[in-house]
CSV table of C-alpha atoms (C1' of nucleotides) in Angstrom, one decimal:
chain,number,residue,atom,x,y,z
A,10,MET,CA,23.3,2.6,-46.2
A,11,LYS,CA,21.7,0.5,-43.6
A,12,PRO,CA,20.4,-2.8,-44.9
A,13,LYS,CA,16.7,-3.4,-44.4
A,14,ARG,CA,15.8,-6.4,-42.2
A,15,GLN,CA,14.5,-9.2,-44.3
A,16,VAL,CA,12.5,-11.8,-42.5
A,17,ARG,CA,12.9,-15.2,-44.2
A,18,LYS,CA,9.6,-16.5,-45.5
A,19,SER,CA,10.6,-20.0,-46.5
A,20,ALA,CA,10.1,-22.6,-43.7
A,21,ALA,CA,11.8,-25.2,-45.8
A,22,LEU,CA,15.3,-23.7,-45.5
A,23,PRO,CA,17.6,-25.5,-43.1
A,24,PHE,CA,17.9,-23.9,-39.7
A,25,ASN,CA,21.1,-22.6,-38.2
A,26,PRO,CA,20.5,-23.6,-34.6
A,27,ILE,CA,22.2,-21.9,-31.6
A,28,ARG,CA,21.9,-23.6,-28.2
A,29,VAL,CA,21.5,-21.0,-25.4
A,30,GLU,CA,21.4,-21.6,-21.6
A,31,ARG,CA,17.8,-21.5,-20.6
A,32,GLU,CA,17.9,-20.4,-16.9
A,33,LEU,CA,19.1,-16.8,-17.1
A,34,LEU,CA,17.8,-16.2,-20.7
A,35,ARG,CA,14.3,-15.7,-19.5
A,36,PHE,CA,15.3,-12.8,-17.2
A,37,PRO,CA,15.8,-9.4,-18.8
A,38,ILE,CA,19.0,-7.5,-18.7
A,39,HIS,CA,18.6,-5.1,-21.7
A,40,HIS,CA,16.3,-2.2,-22.0
A,41,LEU,CA,14.3,-2.7,-25.2
A,42,ALA,CA,11.8,0.2,-24.8
A,43,LYS,CA,12.8,3.2,-26.8
A,44,ARG,CA,11.6,5.8,-24.3
A,45,GLY,CA,11.5,6.3,-20.6
A,46,ILE,CA,13.3,4.5,-17.8
A,47,LEU,CA,12.2,1.1,-16.6
A,48,ASN,CA,13.7,-0.4,-13.5
A,49,ILE,CA,14.2,-4.1,-13.9
A,50,ASP,CA,13.3,-5.5,-10.5
A,51,ILE,CA,11.3,-8.7,-10.5
A,52,ARG,CA,10.2,-10.6,-7.4
A,53,GLY,CA,7.9,-13.5,-7.3
A,54,LYS,CA,7.5,-17.2,-6.8
A,55,ASP,CA,8.5,-19.8,-9.3
A,56,LYS,CA,6.4,-22.8,-10.2
A,57,THR,CA,7.7,-24.7,-7.2
A,58,GLY,CA,6.6,-22.0,-4.8
A,59,LYS,CA,10.1,-20.7,-4.1
A,60,GLU,CA,10.7,-16.9,-4.0
A,61,PHE,CA,12.9,-15.5,-6.6
A,62,ARG,CA,14.5,-12.0,-7.2
A,63,TRP,CA,16.0,-10.5,-10.3
A,64,ARG,CA,17.3,-6.9,-10.2
A,65,VAL,CA,19.4,-5.2,-12.9
A,66,SER,CA,21.6,-2.2,-12.0
A,67,PRO,CA,23.1,-0.5,-15.1
A,68,SER,CA,26.3,1.6,-14.9
A,69,ARG,CA,26.0,5.3,-14.2
A,70,ASN,CA,29.0,6.0,-16.5
A,71,TYR,CA,28.2,3.8,-19.5
A,72,GLY,CA,24.4,3.8,-19.3
A,73,GLU,CA,21.7,1.1,-19.7
A,74,PRO,CA,22.4,-1.8,-22.0
A,75,ARG,CA,20.0,-1.3,-24.9
A,76,GLU,CA,19.4,-2.7,-28.4
A,77,LEU,CA,23.0,-3.0,-29.5
A,78,ALA,CA,24.1,-4.5,-26.2
A,79,TYR,CA,21.3,-7.0,-26.5
A,80,LYS,CA,22.5,-7.9,-30.1
A,81,LEU,CA,26.0,-8.4,-28.8
A,82,ASP,CA,24.9,-10.7,-26.1
A,83,THR,CA,22.4,-12.8,-28.1
A,84,LEU,CA,24.1,-12.9,-31.5
A,85,LEU,CA,27.8,-12.8,-30.7
A,86,ILE,CA,28.6,-13.7,-27.1
A,87,ASN,CA,26.1,-16.5,-26.9
A,88,ARG,CA,27.6,-17.9,-30.1
A,89,ARG,CA,31.1,-17.8,-28.7
A,90,ILE,CA,29.9,-19.4,-25.4
A,91,GLU,CA,28.2,-22.2,-27.4
A,92,GLU,CA,31.3,-22.7,-29.6
A,93,ALA,CA,33.5,-23.0,-26.5
A,94,GLY,CA,32.1,-26.5,-25.8
A,95,ARG,CA,30.5,-28.0,-22.8
A,96,SER,CA,33.0,-26.8,-20.2
A,97,LYS,CA,33.2,-23.1,-20.6
A,98,PRO,CA,36.7,-21.5,-20.4
A,99,LYS,CA,37.1,-18.5,-18.2
A,100,VAL,CA,38.5,-16.3,-21.0
A,101,ILE,CA,36.7,-16.1,-24.4
A,102,ARG,CA,38.1,-14.4,-27.4
A,103,LEU,CA,35.6,-12.2,-29.3
A,104,GLY,CA,37.9,-10.9,-32.1
A,105,SER,CA,38.7,-7.3,-33.1
A,106,LEU,CA,36.0,-4.6,-32.8
A,107,ARG,CA,35.8,-4.5,-36.6
A,108,ALA,CA,35.5,-8.2,-36.9
A,109,ILE,CA,32.6,-8.1,-34.4
A,110,CYS,CA,30.9,-5.4,-36.5
A,111,ARG,CA,31.3,-7.6,-39.6
A,112,GLU,CA,29.9,-10.7,-37.7
A,113,LEU,CA,26.9,-8.7,-36.6
A,114,GLY,CA,26.3,-7.5,-40.2
A,115,LEU,CA,27.2,-3.9,-39.3
A,116,SER,CA,29.6,-1.6,-41.0
A,117,GLU,CA,33.2,-1.6,-39.6
A,118,GLY,CA,32.8,2.0,-38.7
A,119,CYS,CA,30.6,1.2,-35.7
A,120,SER,CA,33.4,-0.2,-33.6
A,121,SER,CA,33.1,2.6,-31.1
A,122,ASP,CA,29.4,1.8,-30.6
A,123,ILE,CA,30.4,-1.9,-30.1
A,124,LYS,CA,32.9,-0.9,-27.5
A,125,GLU,CA,30.4,1.2,-25.6
A,126,ALA,CA,27.8,-1.6,-25.7
A,127,LEU,CA,30.3,-4.1,-24.4
A,128,ARG,CA,31.1,-1.8,-21.5
A,129,GLN,CA,27.4,-1.4,-20.8
A,130,ASN,CA,27.0,-5.2,-20.6
A,131,ALA,CA,30.2,-5.6,-18.5
A,132,HIS,CA,29.2,-2.9,-16.0
A,133,THR,CA,25.6,-3.9,-15.6
A,134,GLY,CA,25.2,-5.5,-12.2
A,135,ILE,CA,22.7,-8.2,-11.3
A,136,THR,CA,21.2,-9.0,-7.9
A,137,ALA,CA,19.7,-12.4,-8.1
A,138,LYS,CA,18.1,-15.2,-6.1
A,139,VAL,CA,17.1,-17.8,-8.5
A,140,SER,CA,16.8,-21.6,-8.3
A,141,TYR,CA,17.2,-23.9,-11.2
A,142,GLN,CA,17.7,-27.5,-12.0
A,143,GLY,CA,21.0,-28.4,-13.6
A,144,GLN,CA,21.6,-30.8,-16.4
A,145,ASP,CA,22.5,-33.4,-13.8
A,146,GLY,CA,19.1,-33.0,-12.1
A,147,VAL,CA,20.6,-31.3,-9.1
A,148,GLU,CA,18.8,-28.2,-7.9
A,149,ARG,CA,21.1,-25.1,-7.7
A,150,THR,CA,20.6,-21.6,-6.5
A,151,ILE,CA,22.2,-18.4,-7.7
A,152,GLU,CA,22.2,-15.9,-4.9
A,153,GLY,CA,24.2,-12.7,-4.7
A,154,ASP,CA,25.3,-9.7,-6.6
A,155,PHE,CA,27.4,-10.1,-9.7
A,156,ASN,CA,28.1,-9.0,-13.2
A,157,ARG,CA,28.3,-11.6,-16.0
A,158,TYR,CA,31.7,-10.9,-17.5
A,159,SER,CA,34.5,-8.4,-17.6
A,160,VAL,CA,35.9,-7.2,-20.9
A,161,ILE,CA,39.5,-6.6,-22.1
A,162,PHE,CA,40.0,-4.6,-25.2
A,163,THR,CA,42.8,-4.9,-27.7
A,164,GLY,CA,46.1,-3.6,-26.3
A,165,GLU,CA,44.9,-3.8,-22.7
A,166,ARG,CA,46.6,-6.3,-20.3
A,167,PHE,CA,45.3,-9.4,-18.6
A,168,SER,CA,46.1,-9.9,-14.9
A,169,ASN,CA,49.1,-12.1,-15.9
A,170,GLY,CA,50.6,-9.1,-17.8
A,171,ARG,CA,49.9,-10.5,-21.3
A,172,LYS,CA,48.7,-8.0,-23.8
A,173,ALA,CA,45.4,-8.7,-25.5
A,174,ASP,CA,45.6,-9.2,-29.2
A,175,ALA,CA,41.8,-8.8,-29.6
A,176,VAL,CA,38.7,-8.2,-27.5
A,177,TYR,CA,38.2,-10.8,-24.8
A,178,ILE,CA,35.6,-11.4,-22.2
A,179,ILE,CA,36.4,-13.0,-18.8
A,180,LEU,CA,33.4,-14.9,-17.4
A,181,ASN,CA,32.5,-14.2,-13.9
A,182,ASP,CA,32.5,-17.4,-11.7
A,183,VAL,CA,28.8,-17.2,-10.8
A,184,TYR,CA,27.8,-16.8,-14.4
A,185,ARG,CA,30.3,-19.4,-15.6
A,186,GLU,CA,28.8,-21.9,-13.2
A,187,VAL,CA,25.4,-21.4,-14.6
A,188,LEU,CA,26.7,-21.8,-18.1
A,189,ASN,CA,28.4,-25.0,-17.2
A,190,ASN,CA,25.4,-26.5,-15.3
A,191,ALA,CA,22.2,-25.1,-16.8
A,192,GLY,CA,20.3,-26.9,-19.5
A,193,THR,CA,20.2,-25.4,-23.0
A,194,ARG,CA,17.6,-25.0,-25.7
A,195,PRO,CA,17.8,-24.3,-29.4
A,196,LEU,CA,16.8,-21.2,-31.3
A,197,ASP,CA,17.2,-20.5,-35.0
A,198,TYR,CA,20.2,-18.2,-35.1
A,199,ASP,CA,19.5,-16.8,-38.6
A,200,TYR,CA,16.0,-16.0,-37.6
A,201,LEU,CA,17.2,-14.2,-34.4
A,202,LYS,CA,19.5,-12.2,-36.6
A,203,VAL,CA,16.9,-10.7,-38.9
A,204,LEU,CA,14.3,-9.9,-36.2
A,205,PRO,CA,14.0,-6.5,-34.6
A,206,PRO,CA,14.9,-6.5,-30.9
A,207,THR,CA,11.4,-6.8,-29.4
A,208,ALA,CA,10.3,-9.5,-31.9
A,209,GLN,CA,13.6,-11.3,-31.2
A,210,ARG,CA,13.0,-11.2,-27.4
A,211,PHE,CA,9.4,-12.4,-28.0
A,212,TYR,CA,10.8,-15.4,-29.9
A,213,GLU,CA,13.2,-16.2,-27.1
A,214,LEU,CA,10.5,-16.1,-24.5
A,215,VAL,CA,7.7,-17.9,-26.2
A,216,SER,CA,9.5,-20.6,-28.2
A,217,PRO,CA,9.3,-23.2,-25.3
A,218,GLN,CA,5.5,-22.6,-25.1
A,219,VAL,CA,5.2,-22.8,-28.9
A,220,PHE,CA,7.2,-26.1,-29.0
A,221,ALA,CA,5.1,-27.4,-26.1
A,222,ALA,CA,1.9,-26.6,-28.0
A,223,ILE,CA,3.2,-28.4,-31.1
A,224,LYS,CA,4.5,-31.4,-29.1
A,225,HIS,CA,1.2,-31.9,-27.3
A,226,LYS,CA,-0.9,-31.1,-30.4
A,227,LEU,CA,-2.6,-28.1,-28.8
A,228,PRO,CA,-4.3,-25.6,-31.0
A,229,PHE,CA,-2.3,-22.7,-29.7
A,230,ALA,CA,0.3,-21.7,-27.1
A,231,LYS,CA,-0.4,-19.1,-24.4
A,232,TYR,CA,1.7,-16.3,-22.9
A,233,THR,CA,0.7,-13.4,-20.8
A,234,TYR,CA,1.2,-9.9,-22.0
A,235,SER,CA,2.4,-8.7,-18.6
A,236,ASN,CA,5.1,-11.3,-18.5
A,237,PHE,CA,6.3,-10.3,-22.0
A,238,CYS,CA,6.6,-6.7,-20.9
A,239,ILE,CA,8.3,-7.5,-17.6
A,240,TYR,CA,10.7,-10.0,-19.1
A,241,SER,CA,11.5,-7.7,-22.1
A,242,ALA,CA,11.8,-4.4,-20.1
A,243,LEU,CA,9.1,-3.0,-22.4
A,244,THR,CA,6.4,-0.4,-21.5
A,245,ARG,CA,3.3,-2.2,-20.1
A,246,TYR,CA,-0.1,-0.8,-21.0
A,247,THR,CA,-3.5,-1.5,-19.4
A,248,ILE,CA,-5.7,-0.3,-22.2
A,249,ALA,CA,-6.6,-3.0,-24.7
A,250,LYS,CA,-6.3,-0.8,-27.8
A,251,GLN,CA,-2.7,0.2,-26.8
A,252,VAL,CA,-1.8,-3.3,-26.0
A,253,LYS,CA,-3.0,-4.7,-29.3
A,254,LYS,CA,-1.3,-2.0,-31.2
A,255,GLN,CA,2.0,-2.5,-29.4
A,256,MET,CA,1.8,-6.3,-29.9
A,257,TYR,CA,0.7,-6.0,-33.5
A,258,LYS,CA,4.1,-4.6,-34.4
A,259,VAL,CA,5.9,-7.3,-32.3
A,260,MET,CA,3.9,-10.1,-34.0
A,261,GLN,CA,4.2,-8.8,-37.6
A,262,PRO,CA,7.6,-10.3,-38.4
A,263,HIS,CA,6.5,-13.6,-36.9
A,264,LYS,CA,3.4,-13.7,-39.0
A,265,ARG,CA,5.3,-12.7,-42.1
A,266,SER,CA,7.9,-15.4,-41.6
A,267,GLY,CA,5.3,-18.1,-41.0
A,268,TYR,CA,6.4,-18.7,-37.4
A,269,LEU,CA,2.9,-17.8,-36.2
A,270,GLU,CA,-0.2,-18.5,-38.1
A,271,ALA,CA,-2.6,-16.5,-36.0
A,272,VAL,CA,-2.6,-14.4,-32.8
A,273,ALA,CA,-5.6,-13.7,-30.5
A,274,PHE,CA,-6.0,-12.0,-27.2
A,275,GLU,CA,-8.0,-13.1,-24.1
A,276,GLU,CA,-8.7,-10.6,-21.4
A,277,THR,CA,-7.7,-11.4,-17.8
A,278,VAL,CA,-6.2,-9.7,-14.8
A,279,ASP,CA,-2.9,-10.2,-13.0
A,280,SER,CA,-2.6,-11.0,-9.3
A,281,ASP,CA,-3.0,-7.3,-8.5
A,282,GLY,CA,-6.2,-7.0,-10.4
A,283,THR,CA,-4.5,-5.0,-13.1
A,284,PRO,CA,-5.8,-5.7,-16.6
A,285,ASP,CA,-3.8,-8.2,-18.5
A,286,TRP,CA,-4.1,-10.4,-21.6
A,287,TRP,CA,-3.4,-14.0,-22.6
A,288,ILE,CA,-1.8,-14.0,-26.0
A,289,HIS,CA,-2.9,-17.1,-28.0
A,290,LEU,CA,-0.3,-18.1,-30.5
A,291,THR,CA,-1.1,-20.5,-33.2
A,292,PRO,CA,2.1,-22.0,-34.5
A,293,GLY,CA,2.8,-21.6,-38.2
A,294,GLU,CA,4.7,-23.7,-40.7
A,295,LYS,CA,8.0,-22.3,-39.6
A,296,ALA,CA,7.4,-23.2,-36.0
A,297,HIS,CA,6.4,-26.8,-37.0
A,298,SER,CA,9.4,-27.1,-39.2
A,299,GLU,CA,11.7,-25.8,-36.5
A,300,PHE,CA,10.3,-28.3,-34.0
A,301,ARG,CA,10.8,-31.2,-36.4
A,302,GLN,CA,14.3,-30.2,-37.3
A,303,PHE,CA,15.4,-29.4,-33.8
A,304,SER,CA,13.9,-32.7,-32.5
A,305,GLN,CA,15.7,-34.7,-35.2
A,306,ARG,CA,19.0,-32.8,-35.2
A,307,THR,CA,20.0,-33.4,-31.5
A,308,ASN,CA,19.4,-35.8,-28.7
A,309,HIS,CA,18.8,-32.9,-26.4
A,310,SER,CA,15.3,-32.7,-25.1
A,311,LEU,CA,13.6,-29.5,-26.2
A,312,GLU,CA,12.5,-27.3,-23.4
A,313,THR,CA,8.9,-28.1,-23.3
A,314,HIS,CA,7.0,-29.3,-20.3
A,315,GLU,CA,5.6,-32.9,-20.1
A,316,PRO,CA,2.1,-32.3,-18.9
A,317,PHE,CA,0.1,-34.8,-16.9
A,318,LEU,CA,-2.6,-36.4,-19.2
A,319,LEU,CA,-4.9,-39.2,-18.9
A,320,SER,CA,-3.9,-42.1,-21.1
A,321,GLY,CA,-5.9,-42.9,-24.2
A,322,SER,CA,-7.2,-46.1,-22.6
A,323,GLU,CA,-8.2,-44.3,-19.5
A,324,LEU,CA,-10.1,-41.8,-21.6
A,325,GLU,CA,-11.8,-44.6,-23.6
A,326,ALA,CA,-12.7,-46.7,-20.5
A,327,GLY,CA,-13.6,-44.0,-18.1
A,328,THR,CA,-15.9,-41.2,-17.6
A,329,PRO,CA,-14.1,-38.6,-19.4
A,330,SER,CA,-16.0,-36.2,-21.3
A,331,ALA,CA,-15.8,-32.6,-22.2
A,332,ASP,CA,-15.2,-31.7,-18.5
A,333,VAL,CA,-12.1,-33.9,-18.3
A,334,GLU,CA,-10.9,-32.6,-21.6
A,335,GLN,CA,-11.4,-29.1,-20.3
A,336,PHE,CA,-9.6,-30.0,-17.1
A,337,GLN,CA,-6.7,-31.4,-19.1
A,338,TYR,CA,-6.4,-28.3,-21.3
A,339,ASN,CA,-6.6,-26.0,-18.3
A,340,LEU,CA,-3.9,-28.0,-16.6
A,341,LEU,CA,-1.7,-27.9,-19.7
A,342,TRP,CA,-2.0,-24.1,-19.9
A,343,ASP,CA,-1.0,-23.8,-16.2
A,344,ILE,CA,2.1,-26.0,-16.8
A,345,ILE,CA,3.0,-24.5,-20.1
A,346,THR,CA,2.9,-20.9,-19.0
A,347,GLU,CA,4.8,-21.8,-15.9
A,348,ALA,CA,2.3,-19.8,-13.8
A,349,ILE,CA,4.9,-17.5,-12.3
A,350,GLU,CA,3.3,-15.2,-9.7
A,351,LEU,CA,4.4,-11.7,-10.1
A,352,PRO,CA,3.1,-9.5,-7.2
A,353,SER,CA,3.6,-6.2,-9.0
A,354,GLU,CA,5.1,-4.7,-12.2
A,355,PRO,CA,8.4,-3.0,-11.9
A,356,ASP,CA,8.6,0.6,-10.8
A,357,PRO,CA,8.1,2.9,-13.7
B,11,DT,C1',48.8,-1.8,-41.8
B,12,DC,C1',45.5,-2.3,-38.5
B,13,DT,C1',42.8,-0.5,-34.9
B,14,DT,C1',40.5,3.0,-32.3
B,15,DG,C1',38.0,7.3,-31.4
B,16,DG,C1',35.2,11.2,-32.6
B,17,DG,C1',31.9,14.0,-35.2
B,18,DG,C1',28.2,14.6,-38.4
B,19,DT,C1',24.3,12.7,-40.7
B,20,DA,C1',20.8,9.3,-41.9
B,21,DC,C1',17.9,5.6,-40.7
B,22,DG,C1',15.1,2.1,-37.8
B,23,DC,C1',11.9,1.3,-34.5
B,24,DA,C1',8.8,1.9,-30.4
B,25,DG,C1',5.3,4.8,-29.3
B,26,DG,C1',1.3,7.8,-30.4
B,27,DG,C1',-2.4,9.6,-33.2
B,28,DC,C1',-5.5,8.8,-36.6
B,29,DT,C1',-8.5,6.6,-40.3
B,30,DC,C1',-11.1,3.0,-42.4
C,5,DG,C1',-8.8,-4.9,-35.7
C,6,DA,C1',-5.7,-3.6,-39.1
C,7,DG,C1',-2.8,-0.4,-41.0
C,8,DC,C1',-0.9,4.2,-42.3
C,9,DC,C1',1.7,8.2,-40.9
C,10,DC,C1',4.4,11.0,-37.8
C,11,DT,C1',7.6,11.9,-33.9
C,12,DG,C1',11.6,11.3,-31.1
C,13,DC,C1',15.2,8.6,-29.4
C,14,DG,C1',18.8,5.5,-30.1
C,15,DT,C1',21.5,3.3,-33.4
C,16,DA,C1',24.1,2.7,-37.7
C,17,DC,C1',27.0,4.5,-41.3
C,18,DC,C1',30.6,7.2,-43.2
C,19,DC,C1',34.7,9.7,-43.0
C,20,DC,C1',39.0,11.2,-41.1
C,21,DA,C1',42.7,11.6,-37.8
C,22,DA,C1',45.7,9.5,-34.5
C,23,DG,C1',48.2,5.9,-32.3
C,24,DA,C1',50.4,1.2,-31.8
DNA sequence: TCTTGGGGTACGCAGGGCTC
DNA sequence: GAGCCCTGCGTACCCCAAGA
């Protein structure tokens, strides 16, 4: 029968890192809510003040990409893309449907479900206008309508007439360009694998903030509840009791694993005046351990933000006091949370 | 032999109600 | 606030038949 998820408790175990591109990862594609229909249509301004747009249009025939499609993208396709090296090839071999099932830890009988989920991913269209800074420091813009990849199943033919001996994806040029140019950041692949979908998405979204909090020795990281809902395609509530209940279930695996030591909520409102909450995340031993190992393992910079701070000598010599300290902390939070302005939540 | 597709059934998880 | 229990939807598993 279905194996129960087991969230690893030991922070001392070595991590199995996966480096994922960080520019499109923050935008949602998959529908993680179990009920209802949420349109993913996000407009706003990024931290440099530029307007951005992210709209997802699922296929009418194959339906919305959901939990399984999300797993496929995050656990299998991201892995293949990473293994392909720095310059991504246009065609990537995934393996047979049964091999994909095995790799995801599922029974081989679910191959038809995998096929359906691959089709959902391949047929989901994206309308985007997003700016990002490439690894070379050059600012780039993705603007247009595209899907991320096409899929060729075993026995089907490529455009050159060759018959596919396994399942392949063909990367769309727009998506491939992002993969080739965008920066990456590490995640613990084994941890991703054991988390339920919403907890996995939470980990993907908040890990830069958690790393930043550890790096700058802050007591906790902050992330807004509204952003979590918008960027996870989850139901957004406006009543505290419902919010805490919903988030309690998302946080449980992270608290059990030791990734988070404590979680607290601070009431606020979004730009529309709708009730919102800052989620305070105190990093646990696993988060500290991840940070140490990821910092040592590679020369890549972790995706944290270097905040402006007064130097120690300035602090000692000058006026600083509790006010300056408070100012620094407020500034840090603004930088760390990226302060994305979202004019409104997506249509229900 | 390997892979795919379909149908039936059981399970997991988000969401909701409720208690302590 | 934390946690238990229930519901309903989506997913996972199992089995078997068919095709390459």
